[in-house]
Amino acid sequence: MLSFSQRTSSATILVFVVGVAQGAAPPSLPPQSVFIDPLSFAVLGQNATFRDSAFDSGFNPSSTPTPFFQILDAGFLDILGPEPSFHEIASNPDFGFANEAPVYVPDTDEIFFSGSPFPGNTNVSNQVNRVSMSEVEDALRASNGSAVNVTVTPINLPSTVLSTNGGTGPFRGSLLFVGDGLGARPPAVTLVNPRPPHNATVLLDNYFGRQFNSLNDVKIHPTSGKIFFSDVSYGFALNIRPAPLMPNQVYRFDPDTRVVQMVLDGLVRPNGIAFTQDGRMAYVSDSGSLQDLSGTTALQTQPATIYAFDIDPVTERFINRRVLAYIDAGVPDGLQVDTNGNIYAATGDGVQVWTPAGTLLGKFFVGMRTANMVFAGFGRLVLLSETRLFLARVNAGNVNLEGR
Ligand SMILES: *[C@@H]1O[C@H](CO)[C@@H](O)[C@H](O)[C@H]1NC(C)=O
Ligand SMILES: *[C@@H]1O[C@H](CO)[C@@H](O)[C@H](O)[C@H]1NC(C)=O
Ligand SMILES: *[C@@H]1O[C@H](CO)[C@@H](O)[C@H](O)[C@H]1NC(C)=O
Ligand SMILES: *[C@@H]1O[C@H](CO)[C@@H](O)[C@H](O)[C@H]1NC(C)=O
Ligand SMILES: *[C@@H]1O[C@H](CO)[C@@H](O)[C@H](O)[C@H]1NC(C)=O
């Protein structure tokens, strides 16, 4: 394990190191947090109840009401800061309105994201929604810290923007989306105007005349500006797409020349992608153990694993694959990297945060499948947990790619 002083140069944490032996309970905890010492559960005993399913609500030995910060390593305190908070900000018990493709637009202080697909229905695309973060701030101020339910506004998109499942940006002022495709209609990479009339431009919808399987997630390389997306057969698993006709792979796409190249194969179900700030490394989640989104046909012996790669500086192929982490709850889905290089993975119990050395620092624990997350500016992490949207106020953020 990495010591705290190796992990960070922060003066705050160095003070901490002096007073606390590694593994010991932190002297005081921030609000809404619990410290779960790995020593406390290393031996559960012969008569313990063990978790048979990776797709249950997760490992919450303190039975703390959700949402809360589950600290597993004192390094998580640096991310939380002294005054974190964690609240539900919107909910719809009847429908998974908050699923994927989160994008924060700083100009208007809004987030965009897509709702769940409609399995088996090739007539209806999922809905892209918008939430005003200023409205969230006002509502939370007025509620004095309890859950709020802000307005979730559906936005009307052209029929070329289908089954939106991945998003990033803003990219040159637009939302950059990738979609599953729907029925015979192809998966595509699209640009969408974040302002009305929300007009869209399709950048790519084929690989030399062949359809992709279902485009899942997308990120922009921080130095080259190339677009990288994953293609995985979840559209077929959801019965909204024909059987896959290509391997599940990750691609590099030049938005100017429109040249598309495959950069990574060999994962079972490549899913979320994130780059380090310097662009030298990437993380890719393999959600191989999740076959369809119900989790019921899950193949738990398949990967639920985040891999690290070097980016070849010339070809931008993903090389030198190694393991970062195996996820204990559900599968790793969307990924983000913060400005200190920590990796945030959306998982079956919320968002889990790992150091680059593979130490699990802690969890934004919501006890529900969370497909993705986005930093809505520094210090605000928004979690997309299907029927609920959460906001965690913390002391972390990621790189803003605006203007690229
Ligand atoms: C486990 O349960 C059995 C049956 O109730 C009991 O005999 C045994 O002492 C228990 N073992 C432990 C380690 O508690
Ligand atoms: C939040 O508001 C939406 C839209 O009005 C509504 O459908 C949903 O039931 C509300 N959530 C709760 C928990 O009342
Ligand atoms: C899709 O549309 C077709 C033609 O209108 C209709 O026959 C079919 O029942 C619809 N499918 C679903 C799942 O709604
Ligand atoms: C807000 O919540 C705090 C802590 O629960 C409580 O002490 C305070 O009285 C509340 N203020 C209002 C205006 O309800
Ligand atoms: C939307 O339309 C405006 C005006 O024609 C155009 O400048 C812009 O590029 C369009 N945006 C997208 C994403 O298609």
Coordinates of C-alpha atoms and ligand atoms in Angstrom, one line a residue:
M1 CA 0.0 0.0 0.0
L2 CA 1.0 3.5 -0.7
S3 CA 1.6 5.8 2.3
F4 CA -0.4 9.0 2.5
S5 CA 2.7 11.2 2.0
Q6 CA 3.7 9.3 -1.2
R7 CA 0.2 9.7 -2.6
T8 CA -0.1 13.4 -2.3
S9 CA 1.9 16.5 -1.6
S10 CA -1.0 18.3 0.1
A11 CA 0.1 20.0 3.3
T12 CA -3.3 19.1 5.0
I13 CA -2.7 15.4 4.6
L14 CA 0.9 15.7 5.7
V15 CA -0.3 17.0 9.0
F16 CA -2.5 14.1 9.2
V17 CA 0.3 11.6 8.6
V18 CA 2.1 12.8 11.6
G19 CA -0.8 12.1 13.9
V20 CA -2.2 8.9 12.4
A21 CA -0.7 5.5 11.7
Q22 CA -1.7 4.1 8.4
G23 CA -4.8 2.1 8.7
A24 CA -5.9 3.8 12.0
A25 CA -9.2 5.5 12.2
P26 CA -9.0 9.2 11.2
P27 CA -9.2 11.4 14.3
S28 CA -12.4 13.1 13.2
L29 CA -14.7 12.5 10.3
P30 CA -16.4 15.0 8.0
P31 CA -20.2 15.1 7.9
Q32 CA -22.1 12.1 6.3
S33 CA -19.0 9.9 6.4
V34 CA -18.1 6.6 8.0
F35 CA -14.6 5.0 8.2
I36 CA -14.6 1.3 7.4
D37 CA -11.2 -0.1 8.5
P38 CA -10.2 -3.1 6.3
L39 CA -9.0 -4.6 9.5
S40 CA -12.5 -4.7 10.8
F41 CA -13.9 -7.0 8.0
A42 CA -10.8 -9.0 7.0
V43 CA -12.2 -12.0 8.9
L44 CA -16.0 -12.3 8.9
G45 CA -16.1 -15.8 10.5
Q46 CA -17.4 -19.2 9.4
N47 CA -21.0 -18.4 10.2
A48 CA -21.0 -15.0 8.5
T49 CA -23.4 -14.1 5.7
F50 CA -21.4 -13.6 2.6
R51 CA -22.4 -11.7 -0.6
D52 CA -23.2 -14.2 -3.3
S53 CA -24.3 -11.5 -5.8
A54 CA -22.1 -8.8 -7.2
F55 CA -25.3 -7.0 -8.2
D56 CA -26.8 -6.5 -4.8
S57 CA -26.8 -3.1 -3.1
G58 CA -23.1 -3.4 -2.2
F59 CA -21.0 -3.8 0.9
N60 CA -22.3 -1.5 3.7
P61 CA -21.1 -3.2 7.0
S62 CA -22.1 -0.1 9.0
S63 CA -25.6 -0.2 7.6
T64 CA -25.3 3.6 7.1
P65 CA -28.3 5.2 5.4
T66 CA -27.5 6.3 1.9
P67 CA -26.2 8.5 0.5
F68 CA -22.9 8.7 2.5
F69 CA -19.1 8.8 2.1
Q70 CA -17.6 5.4 2.9
I71 CA -13.9 6.0 3.7
L72 CA -11.7 3.0 3.3
D73 CA -8.3 4.8 3.4
A74 CA -7.6 8.1 5.1
G75 CA -6.4 9.5 1.7
F76 CA -10.1 9.9 0.9
L77 CA -10.3 12.8 3.4
D78 CA -8.3 14.9 1.0
I79 CA -10.9 14.4 -1.7
L80 CA -13.8 15.1 0.6
G81 CA -12.3 18.2 2.2
P82 CA -13.5 19.5 5.6
E83 CA -17.1 20.3 4.7
P84 CA -18.4 17.8 2.1
S85 CA -22.1 17.2 1.6
F86 CA -24.0 14.5 -0.4
H87 CA -27.7 14.9 -1.4
E88 CA -30.3 13.5 -3.7
I89 CA -31.2 16.3 -6.1
A90 CA -33.9 14.7 -8.3
S91 CA -35.7 11.4 -8.4
N92 CA -38.4 9.6 -10.3
P93 CA -39.2 6.3 -8.7
D94 CA -41.0 5.1 -11.8
F95 CA -38.3 5.6 -14.4
G96 CA -34.5 5.5 -14.9
F97 CA -34.3 9.1 -16.2
A98 CA -30.6 9.5 -15.2
N99 CA -28.4 6.8 -16.8
E100 CA -25.6 7.9 -19.1
A101 CA -23.8 10.5 -21.2
P102 CA -23.4 13.3 -18.6
V103 CA -21.9 16.6 -19.8
Y104 CA -21.5 19.8 -17.8
V105 CA -21.8 23.1 -19.7
P106 CA -20.1 25.8 -17.7
D107 CA -21.6 28.7 -19.7
T108 CA -25.1 28.0 -18.6
D109 CA -24.3 26.0 -15.5
E110 CA -26.3 23.0 -16.8
I111 CA -25.8 19.3 -17.0
F112 CA -27.1 17.1 -19.8
F113 CA -27.5 13.3 -19.5
S114 CA -29.6 10.5 -21.0
G115 CA -32.2 8.3 -19.5
S116 CA -32.5 4.5 -19.7
P117 CA -33.2 2.8 -23.0
F118 CA -36.5 0.9 -23.5
P119 CA -35.4 -2.7 -23.8
G120 CA -37.0 -4.5 -26.8
N121 CA -38.5 -1.3 -28.2
T122 CA -36.8 -0.2 -31.4
N123 CA -39.3 2.5 -32.0
V124 CA -38.4 4.8 -29.1
S125 CA -35.0 6.4 -28.4
N126 CA -34.0 7.2 -24.8
Q127 CA -34.5 10.7 -23.6
V128 CA -31.8 13.3 -23.2
N129 CA -32.5 15.6 -20.2
R130 CA -31.2 18.9 -18.8
V131 CA -30.8 20.1 -15.2
S132 CA -29.9 23.6 -14.1
M133 CA -27.2 23.4 -11.4
S134 CA -28.1 26.9 -10.2
E135 CA -31.6 25.6 -9.5
V136 CA -30.0 22.7 -7.6
E137 CA -28.0 25.2 -5.5
D138 CA -31.1 27.3 -4.8
A139 CA -33.2 24.2 -3.9
L140 CA -30.5 22.8 -1.6
R141 CA -30.1 26.2 0.2
A142 CA -33.8 26.4 0.7
S143 CA -34.1 22.8 1.9
N144 CA -31.4 23.2 4.6
G145 CA -29.7 20.0 3.6
S146 CA -32.5 17.5 2.9
A147 CA -33.2 15.8 -0.4
V148 CA -34.6 18.0 -3.2
N149 CA -36.4 17.2 -6.4
V150 CA -35.4 19.8 -9.1
T151 CA -36.8 20.1 -12.6
V152 CA -35.6 17.6 -15.1
T153 CA -36.3 19.0 -18.5
P154 CA -36.4 16.7 -21.5
I155 CA -34.8 18.1 -24.6
N156 CA -36.1 17.5 -28.1
L157 CA -33.4 16.1 -30.4
P158 CA -33.3 15.4 -34.1
S159 CA -34.0 11.8 -35.0
T160 CA -30.4 11.3 -36.0
V161 CA -29.4 11.4 -32.3
L162 CA -30.4 7.9 -31.2
S163 CA -30.1 5.9 -27.9
T164 CA -27.5 8.3 -26.4
N165 CA -25.3 6.3 -24.1
G166 CA -22.0 8.3 -23.9
G167 CA -21.2 12.0 -23.7
T168 CA -18.4 14.4 -23.1
G169 CA -17.4 18.0 -23.8
P170 CA -18.4 20.6 -24.5
F171 CA -16.4 19.9 -27.6
R172 CA -16.0 23.1 -29.7
G173 CA -19.1 24.4 -28.0
S174 CA -21.3 21.3 -28.6
L175 CA -22.2 18.3 -26.6
L176 CA -20.4 15.3 -28.0
F177 CA -22.6 12.2 -27.9
V178 CA -22.3 8.6 -28.9
G179 CA -25.3 6.3 -29.3
D180 CA -26.3 2.7 -29.4
G181 CA -28.3 3.0 -32.7
L182 CA -31.8 1.7 -32.7
G183 CA -33.0 -1.3 -34.7
A184 CA -31.5 -1.1 -38.2
R185 CA -30.5 2.5 -37.7
P186 CA -26.7 2.8 -37.1
P187 CA -24.9 3.8 -33.9
A188 CA -23.3 7.2 -34.4
V189 CA -21.1 10.0 -33.1
T190 CA -22.9 13.3 -33.0
L191 CA -22.5 16.9 -32.0
V192 CA -25.5 18.5 -30.4
N193 CA -26.1 22.2 -29.8
P194 CA -26.6 22.6 -26.0
R195 CA -28.9 25.6 -26.7
P196 CA -32.3 25.5 -28.5
P197 CA -33.1 24.4 -31.1
H198 CA -30.6 21.6 -30.1
N199 CA -29.7 21.0 -33.7
A200 CA -27.2 18.2 -34.3
T201 CA -24.5 17.1 -36.7
V202 CA -23.6 13.4 -37.3
L203 CA -19.8 13.1 -37.4
L204 CA -19.6 9.3 -38.0
D205 CA -22.0 6.4 -38.4
N206 CA -20.0 3.5 -39.8
Y207 CA -16.7 1.8 -40.1
F208 CA -15.9 1.6 -43.9
G209 CA -19.6 0.9 -44.6
R210 CA -20.1 -1.5 -41.6
Q211 CA -22.2 -0.6 -38.6
F212 CA -20.7 -0.5 -35.2
N213 CA -22.4 -2.7 -32.5
S214 CA -23.5 0.0 -30.0
L215 CA -21.3 3.0 -29.1
N216 CA -21.1 3.2 -25.3
D217 CA -18.8 5.9 -24.0
V218 CA -16.6 8.7 -25.4
K219 CA -13.7 10.9 -24.3
I220 CA -11.5 13.5 -25.9
H221 CA -7.7 13.0 -25.6
P222 CA -6.4 16.0 -23.6
T223 CA -3.5 16.8 -25.8
S224 CA -4.2 15.5 -29.3
G225 CA -7.9 16.4 -29.3
K226 CA -8.8 13.1 -31.0
I227 CA -12.1 11.4 -30.0
F228 CA -12.0 7.9 -28.4
F229 CA -15.1 5.8 -28.1
S230 CA -16.0 2.3 -27.0
D231 CA -18.2 -0.1 -29.0
V232 CA -19.9 -2.9 -27.1
S233 CA -22.8 -5.1 -27.8
Y234 CA -25.2 -3.8 -25.1
G235 CA -27.8 -2.7 -27.8
F236 CA -28.1 -6.4 -28.7
A237 CA -28.3 -7.4 -25.0
L238 CA -31.2 -4.9 -24.7
N239 CA -32.8 -6.2 -27.8
I240 CA -32.8 -2.8 -29.5
R241 CA -30.0 -3.8 -32.0
P242 CA -29.3 -6.7 -34.2
A243 CA -26.6 -9.3 -33.3
P244 CA -23.1 -7.8 -33.2
L245 CA -21.0 -8.2 -36.4
M246 CA -17.7 -6.8 -35.0
P247 CA -15.7 -7.4 -31.8
N248 CA -16.2 -5.1 -28.9
Q249 CA -13.4 -2.6 -29.2
V250 CA -12.2 1.0 -28.6
Y251 CA -11.7 3.4 -31.5
R252 CA -9.8 6.6 -32.2
F253 CA -11.6 9.1 -34.4
D254 CA -10.2 12.3 -35.9
P255 CA -13.0 14.9 -35.9
D256 CA -11.4 16.9 -38.7
T257 CA -10.2 14.2 -41.2
R258 CA -12.9 11.7 -40.0
V259 CA -10.3 8.9 -40.1
V260 CA -11.3 6.2 -37.7
Q261 CA -8.9 3.5 -36.3
M262 CA -9.3 0.7 -33.8
V263 CA -6.9 1.2 -30.9
L264 CA -7.8 -1.5 -28.4
D265 CA -9.2 -5.1 -28.6
G266 CA -9.2 -8.0 -26.3
L267 CA -11.5 -6.8 -23.5
V268 CA -14.8 -8.6 -23.0
R269 CA -17.0 -5.5 -22.8
P270 CA -15.0 -2.3 -23.0
N271 CA -17.1 0.4 -21.5
G272 CA -16.0 3.7 -19.7
I273 CA -12.8 5.5 -20.9
A274 CA -10.8 8.2 -19.1
F275 CA -7.4 9.8 -19.8
T276 CA -4.9 11.2 -17.4
Q277 CA -4.5 14.9 -17.5
D278 CA -1.1 14.7 -19.3
G279 CA -2.7 12.3 -21.9
R280 CA 0.0 9.7 -21.5
M281 CA -2.3 7.1 -19.9
A282 CA -5.9 5.8 -20.3
Y283 CA -8.2 3.8 -18.1
V284 CA -10.8 1.6 -19.6
S285 CA -13.5 -0.3 -17.7
D286 CA -14.4 -3.9 -18.8
S287 CA -18.0 -4.6 -17.7
G288 CA -17.7 -8.1 -19.0
S289 CA -19.7 -9.6 -16.2
L290 CA -22.7 -7.5 -17.0
Q291 CA -24.5 -9.1 -20.0
D292 CA -27.7 -7.1 -20.0
L293 CA -28.7 -4.1 -17.9
S294 CA -31.0 -6.1 -15.6
G295 CA -28.0 -7.8 -14.1
T296 CA -30.0 -11.0 -14.0
T297 CA -28.0 -12.9 -16.6
A298 CA -24.7 -11.6 -15.2
L299 CA -21.7 -13.7 -15.6
Q300 CA -19.9 -13.0 -12.4
T301 CA -16.8 -14.9 -13.4
Q302 CA -16.2 -12.4 -16.3
P303 CA -14.3 -9.2 -15.7
A304 CA -15.6 -6.3 -13.6
T305 CA -12.2 -4.7 -14.0
I306 CA -10.6 -1.4 -14.7
Y307 CA -7.4 -1.6 -16.8
A308 CA -4.7 1.0 -17.2
F309 CA -2.9 1.6 -20.5
D310 CA -0.1 3.7 -21.9
I311 CA -1.0 5.8 -24.9
D312 CA 1.5 5.3 -27.7
P313 CA 2.6 8.9 -28.3
V314 CA 2.8 8.3 -32.1
T315 CA -0.1 6.0 -32.9
E316 CA -2.3 6.7 -29.9
R317 CA -2.9 2.9 -29.6
F318 CA -3.7 1.7 -26.1
I319 CA -0.6 -0.4 -25.1
N320 CA 0.9 -2.1 -22.0
R321 CA -2.4 -3.2 -20.5
R322 CA -2.3 -3.8 -16.7
V323 CA -4.9 -4.2 -14.0
L324 CA -5.9 -1.1 -11.9
A325 CA -8.8 -2.6 -9.9
Y326 CA -11.4 -5.3 -9.6
I327 CA -14.8 -3.9 -8.5
D328 CA -16.6 -5.6 -5.7
A329 CA -20.1 -4.3 -6.6
G330 CA -21.6 -4.5 -10.1
V331 CA -19.3 -3.5 -12.9
P332 CA -17.2 -0.5 -13.5
D333 CA -19.0 1.7 -16.0
G334 CA -18.3 5.4 -16.6
L335 CA -14.8 6.7 -15.5
Q336 CA -13.3 10.1 -14.6
V337 CA -9.9 11.1 -13.5
D338 CA -9.4 14.0 -11.1
T339 CA -6.7 16.7 -11.2
N340 CA -4.7 14.6 -8.7
G341 CA -4.8 11.5 -10.9
N342 CA -7.3 9.6 -8.9
I343 CA -9.8 7.4 -10.8
Y344 CA -13.5 7.6 -10.2
A345 CA -15.6 4.6 -11.4
A346 CA -19.4 4.4 -11.5
T347 CA -20.3 1.0 -10.1
G348 CA -23.0 -1.1 -8.6
D349 CA -23.0 0.8 -5.3
G350 CA -22.2 4.4 -6.4
V351 CA -18.8 5.9 -7.3
Q352 CA -15.6 4.2 -6.1
V353 CA -12.4 6.2 -6.0
W354 CA -9.0 4.6 -6.6
T355 CA -5.4 6.0 -6.6
P356 CA -3.2 5.4 -9.6
A357 CA -1.5 2.7 -7.5
G358 CA -4.7 0.8 -7.2
T359 CA -5.7 1.7 -3.6
L360 CA -9.5 2.0 -3.0
L361 CA -9.7 5.3 -1.1
G362 CA -13.5 5.3 -0.6
K363 CA -16.9 5.3 -2.1
F364 CA -19.6 7.8 -2.8
F365 CA -22.1 5.2 -1.6
V366 CA -25.7 5.3 -2.8
G367 CA -26.4 1.6 -2.7
M368 CA -27.8 1.6 -6.3
R369 CA -26.4 0.9 -9.7
T370 CA -24.7 4.1 -10.9
A371 CA -23.8 4.2 -14.6
N372 CA -21.9 7.4 -14.8
M373 CA -20.9 10.7 -13.1
V374 CA -19.6 14.1 -14.1
F375 CA -17.8 16.9 -12.3
A376 CA -20.1 20.0 -12.7
G377 CA -17.1 22.3 -12.2
F378 CA -14.6 21.9 -9.4
G379 CA -16.0 20.5 -6.2
R380 CA -19.4 19.2 -7.5
L381 CA -19.7 15.6 -8.5
V382 CA -23.1 14.5 -10.0
L383 CA -24.0 10.8 -9.8
L384 CA -26.4 9.3 -12.3
S385 CA -28.1 6.4 -10.4
E386 CA -30.9 5.6 -12.8
T387 CA -34.0 6.7 -10.8
R388 CA -32.0 9.2 -8.8
L389 CA -29.6 12.0 -9.3
F390 CA -27.1 12.9 -6.5
L391 CA -24.8 15.8 -5.9
A392 CA -21.7 15.4 -3.7
R393 CA -19.9 18.6 -2.8
V394 CA -16.2 17.7 -2.3
N395 CA -12.7 19.1 -2.7
A396 CA -11.9 17.6 -6.2
G397 CA -12.5 18.2 -9.8
N398 CA -11.2 17.3 -13.3
V399 CA -9.9 18.9 -16.3
N400 CA -12.2 21.2 -18.3
L401 CA -11.9 20.5 -22.0
E402 CA -13.9 23.5 -23.0
G403 CA -12.7 25.3 -26.1
R404 CA -10.8 22.3 -27.6
Ligands
LIG1 C1 -21.3 -21.4 13.9 O1 -22.6 -21.9 14.1 C2 -22.5 -23.2 14.7 C3 -24.0 -23.8 14.7 O2 -24.8 -22.8 15.3 C4 -21.9 -23.2 16.1 O3 -21.9 -24.5 16.7 C5 -20.5 -22.6 16.0 O4 -20.0 -22.5 17.3 C6 -20.5 -21.3 15.2 N1 -19.1 -20.9 15.0 C7 -18.6 -19.7 15.3 C8 -17.2 -19.5 14.9 O5 -19.3 -18.9 15.8
LIG2 C1 -39.9 14.4 -8.5 O1 -40.5 15.1 -9.5 C2 -40.9 14.3 -10.6 C3 -41.4 15.2 -11.7 O2 -42.4 16.0 -11.2 C4 -41.9 13.2 -10.2 O3 -42.2 12.4 -11.3 C5 -41.3 12.4 -9.1 O4 -42.2 11.5 -8.6 C6 -40.8 13.3 -7.9 N1 -40.1 12.5 -7.0 C7 -40.6 12.2 -5.8 C8 -39.7 11.4 -4.9 O5 -41.6 12.7 -5.4
LIG3 C1 -43.1 -0.4 -33.2 O1 -43.8 0.2 -34.3 C2 -44.5 -0.8 -35.1 C3 -45.1 -0.1 -36.3 O2 -45.8 1.1 -35.9 C4 -45.5 -1.5 -34.3 O3 -46.1 -2.5 -35.1 C5 -44.8 -2.2 -33.1 O4 -45.8 -2.8 -32.2 C6 -44.1 -1.1 -32.3 N1 -43.3 -1.8 -31.2 C7 -43.3 -1.5 -30.0 C8 -42.5 -2.3 -29.0 O5 -44.0 -0.5 -29.6
LIG4 C1 -31.1 23.6 9.4 O1 -30.6 22.4 9.9 C2 -29.8 22.5 11.1 C3 -29.2 21.1 11.4 O2 -30.2 20.2 11.3 C4 -30.7 23.1 12.2 O3 -29.9 23.2 13.4 C5 -31.3 24.4 11.8 O4 -32.2 24.8 12.8 C6 -32.0 24.3 10.5 N1 -32.4 25.6 10.0 C7 -33.6 25.8 9.5 C8 -33.9 27.2 9.0 O5 -34.5 25.0 9.4
LIG5 C1 -26.5 24.4 -35.1 O1 -26.9 25.4 -36.1 C2 -26.1 26.5 -36.1 C3 -26.7 27.6 -37.0 O2 -26.9 27.0 -38.3 C4 -24.7 26.1 -36.6 O3 -23.8 27.2 -36.6 C5 -24.1 25.1 -35.6 O4 -22.9 24.5 -36.1 C6 -25.1 23.9 -35.5 N1 -24.6 23.0 -34.4 C7 -24.6 21.7 -34.6 C8 -24.1 20.9 -33.4 O5 -25.0 21.1 -35.6

